[in-house]
Coordinates of C-alpha atoms in Angstrom, one line a residue:
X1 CA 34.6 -2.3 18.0
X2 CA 32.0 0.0 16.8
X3 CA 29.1 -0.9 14.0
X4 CA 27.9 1.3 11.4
X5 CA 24.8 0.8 9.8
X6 CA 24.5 2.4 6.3
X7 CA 21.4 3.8 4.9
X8 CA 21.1 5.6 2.0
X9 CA 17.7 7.7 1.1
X10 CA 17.0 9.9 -2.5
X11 CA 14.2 12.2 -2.0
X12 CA 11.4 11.8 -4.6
X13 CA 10.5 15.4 -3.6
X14 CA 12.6 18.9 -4.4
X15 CA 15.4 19.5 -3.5
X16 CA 15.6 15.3 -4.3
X17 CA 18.7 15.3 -1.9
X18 CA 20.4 11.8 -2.4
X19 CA 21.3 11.1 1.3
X20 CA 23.3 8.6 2.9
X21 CA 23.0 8.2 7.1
X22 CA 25.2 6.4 8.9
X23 CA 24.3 5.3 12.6
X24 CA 26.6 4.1 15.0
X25 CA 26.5 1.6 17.6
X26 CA 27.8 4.5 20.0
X27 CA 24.7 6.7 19.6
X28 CA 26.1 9.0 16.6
X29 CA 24.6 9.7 13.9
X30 CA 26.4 10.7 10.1
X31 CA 24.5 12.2 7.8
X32 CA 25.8 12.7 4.6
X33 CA 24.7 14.8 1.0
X34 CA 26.2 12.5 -1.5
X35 CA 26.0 14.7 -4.7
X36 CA 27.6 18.3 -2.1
X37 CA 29.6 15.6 -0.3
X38 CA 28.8 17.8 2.3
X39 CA 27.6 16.7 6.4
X40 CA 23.9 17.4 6.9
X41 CA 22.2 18.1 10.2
X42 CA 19.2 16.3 11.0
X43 CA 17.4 20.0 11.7
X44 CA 18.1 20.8 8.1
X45 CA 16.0 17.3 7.0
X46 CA 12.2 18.2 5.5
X47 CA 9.8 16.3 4.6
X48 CA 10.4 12.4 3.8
X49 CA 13.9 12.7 4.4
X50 CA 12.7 13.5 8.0
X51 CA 10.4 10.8 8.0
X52 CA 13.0 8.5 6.9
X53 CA 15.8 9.7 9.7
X54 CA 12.8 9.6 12.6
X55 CA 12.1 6.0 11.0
X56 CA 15.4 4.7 11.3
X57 CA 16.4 5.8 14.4
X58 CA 13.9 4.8 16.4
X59 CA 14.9 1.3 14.9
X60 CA 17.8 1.6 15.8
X61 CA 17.5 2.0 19.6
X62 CA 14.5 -0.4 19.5
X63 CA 17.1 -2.6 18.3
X64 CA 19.4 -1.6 20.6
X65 CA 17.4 -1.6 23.4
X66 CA 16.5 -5.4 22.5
X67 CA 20.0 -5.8 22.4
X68 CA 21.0 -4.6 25.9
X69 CA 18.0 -6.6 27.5
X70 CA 19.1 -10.0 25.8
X71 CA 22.8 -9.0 27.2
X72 CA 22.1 -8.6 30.7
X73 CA 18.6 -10.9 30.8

């Protein structure tokens, strides 16, 4: 079964892009414009929302990564 972890990230900044990102246990990644309802790719992030995807990603593999050495320790 796969997991999704939701995130969802408004820019304080123009264009104040409300954003949700949704990461997969798989490796995928979903990144969504709420108010376009439109798919965003992570080279069309700026600024914080950038930030924020670089943040959480590297989360989520650290956590991964954790995961996988408890598994097989």
């Amino acid at each position: 079964m796969q997991r999704c972890e939701n995130y969802r990230f408004i820019e304080t900044r123009r264009p104040f892009r409300d954003l949700t990102f949704k990461f997969y246990s798989d490796g995928s990644l979903t990144i969504i414009d709420n108010e376009a309802e439109s798919v965003v790719s992570p080279r069309d992030l700026r600024g914080e929302s950038y930030d924020f995807y670089v943040r959480r990603r590297l989360a989520f593999i650290r956590k991964n990564l954790t995961e996988k050495i408890q598994k097989y320790a």
